[in-house]
Amino acid sequence: MVAVGEYERADGTKVKAHTRWAPGARNEMFKAVLFVLAVFAIGGGATTAATTSGSSSSEIPKPKSTVVYPIRFQEQDTKPASRPTPTVSYPIPWDRSQ
């Protein structure tokens, strides 16, 4: 918002101090409001289970754990883990006398 101070026009009319929108701000605000309304309308969805009051707990399914610990993979039991093979043999001779 732009603050306009008190002033007098050329024809002698006195103008009180006021605020006004910056040039183009109304257009931008209109676009922003339309965008928010569109997102609300499209993404609102029907969430009646959470918003209905007085619903008993038997109507809403409760989450339960289905995992079994420790987690094992099928390949883990049948195939042993591969070990890296060295590319050089140790110890490396360092004959620096030459």
Short mmCIF file of C-alpha atoms in Angstrom, two decimals:
data_model
loop_
_atom_site.label_atom_id
_atom_site.label_comp_id
_atom_site.label_asym_id
_atom_site.label_seq_id
_atom_site.Cartn_x
_atom_site.Cartn_y
_atom_site.Cartn_z
CA MET A 1 0.00 0.00 0.00
CA VAL A 2 1.20 3.47 -0.83
CA ALA A 3 0.71 6.18 1.79
CA VAL A 4 -0.36 9.53 0.31
CA GLY A 5 0.12 12.56 2.54
CA GLU A 6 -2.27 15.48 2.84
CA TYR A 7 -1.96 17.90 -0.08
CA GLU A 8 -3.80 20.61 -2.01
CA ARG A 9 -4.67 20.29 -5.68
CA ALA A 10 -4.04 23.01 -8.23
CA ASP A 11 -7.72 24.01 -8.16
CA GLY A 12 -7.56 24.55 -4.37
CA THR A 13 -9.21 21.27 -3.29
CA LYS A 14 -7.68 19.87 -0.10
CA VAL A 15 -7.02 16.11 -0.08
CA LYS A 16 -6.73 14.27 3.22
CA ALA A 17 -3.96 11.77 3.91
CA HIS A 18 -4.88 8.26 2.77
CA THR A 19 -3.46 4.99 1.51
CA ARG A 20 -3.95 3.39 -1.87
CA TRP A 21 -2.84 0.28 -3.68
CA ALA A 22 0.30 0.44 -5.80
CA PRO A 23 -0.22 0.41 -9.58
CA GLY A 24 -1.00 -3.15 -10.72
CA ALA A 25 -1.45 -4.50 -7.19
CA ARG A 26 -5.18 -5.11 -7.57
CA ASN A 27 -4.60 -7.18 -10.69
CA GLU A 28 -1.90 -9.24 -8.97
CA MET A 29 -4.06 -9.75 -5.87
CA PHE A 30 -6.96 -10.88 -8.06
CA LYS A 31 -4.71 -13.46 -9.75
CA ALA A 32 -3.43 -14.70 -6.39
CA VAL A 33 -6.96 -15.07 -5.01
CA LEU A 34 -8.08 -16.97 -8.12
CA PHE A 35 -5.08 -19.30 -7.80
CA VAL A 36 -5.82 -20.01 -4.13
CA LEU A 37 -9.49 -20.67 -4.89
CA ALA A 38 -8.57 -23.00 -7.76
CA VAL A 39 -6.15 -24.95 -5.56
CA PHE A 40 -8.77 -25.19 -2.83
CA ALA A 41 -11.46 -26.32 -5.28
CA ILE A 42 -9.29 -28.89 -7.07
CA GLY A 43 -7.28 -30.21 -4.14
CA GLY A 44 -9.99 -29.99 -1.51
CA GLY A 45 -11.15 -33.58 -1.99
CA ALA A 46 -13.78 -35.29 0.10
CA THR A 47 -12.46 -36.07 3.55
CA THR A 48 -15.72 -37.06 5.19
CA ALA A 49 -14.22 -39.68 7.55
CA ALA A 50 -12.15 -37.16 9.47
CA THR A 51 -14.70 -34.35 9.44
CA THR A 52 -17.82 -36.20 10.54
CA SER A 53 -18.62 -35.58 14.15
CA GLY A 54 -19.97 -38.32 16.36
CA SER A 55 -18.59 -41.19 14.30
CA SER A 56 -17.61 -44.22 16.29
CA SER A 57 -14.08 -45.54 16.25
CA SER A 58 -15.19 -48.77 14.53
CA GLU A 59 -15.94 -46.89 11.29
CA ILE A 60 -12.40 -45.58 10.85
CA PRO A 61 -9.76 -48.26 10.21
CA LYS A 62 -6.83 -48.15 12.60
CA PRO A 63 -3.26 -48.60 11.37
CA LYS A 64 -1.44 -51.75 12.37
CA SER A 65 2.09 -52.96 11.90
CA THR A 66 2.66 -55.70 9.32
CA VAL A 67 6.46 -55.82 9.42
CA VAL A 68 8.47 -58.68 10.94
CA TYR A 69 11.83 -57.86 12.48
CA PRO A 70 14.65 -58.61 11.77
CA ILE A 71 14.16 -57.99 8.08
CA ARG A 72 15.75 -60.67 5.91
CA PHE A 73 15.95 -60.85 2.16
CA GLN A 74 15.71 -64.12 0.22
CA GLU A 75 19.10 -63.68 -1.48
CA GLN A 76 20.73 -63.12 1.89
CA ASP A 77 20.12 -66.68 3.07
CA THR A 78 20.93 -68.53 -0.17
CA LYS A 79 23.98 -66.68 -1.50
CA PRO A 80 27.01 -65.69 0.59
CA ALA A 81 28.17 -62.11 0.36
CA SER A 82 30.81 -61.56 -2.32
CA ARG A 83 34.17 -60.34 -1.05
CA PRO A 84 36.37 -57.97 -2.99
CA THR A 85 39.51 -59.44 -4.50
CA PRO A 86 42.76 -57.52 -4.06
CA THR A 87 44.40 -56.17 -7.21
CA VAL A 88 47.94 -56.36 -5.81
CA SER A 89 49.77 -58.82 -3.58
CA TYR A 90 51.28 -57.60 -0.35
CA PRO A 91 53.86 -56.83 0.82
CA ILE A 92 55.02 -54.65 -2.07
CA PRO A 93 58.82 -54.68 -2.35
CA TRP A 94 60.25 -51.16 -2.21
CA ASP A 95 63.80 -51.44 -3.39
CA ARG A 96 64.89 -47.78 -3.46
CA SER A 97 68.61 -48.37 -3.59
CA GLN A 98 68.76 -48.26 -7.41
#
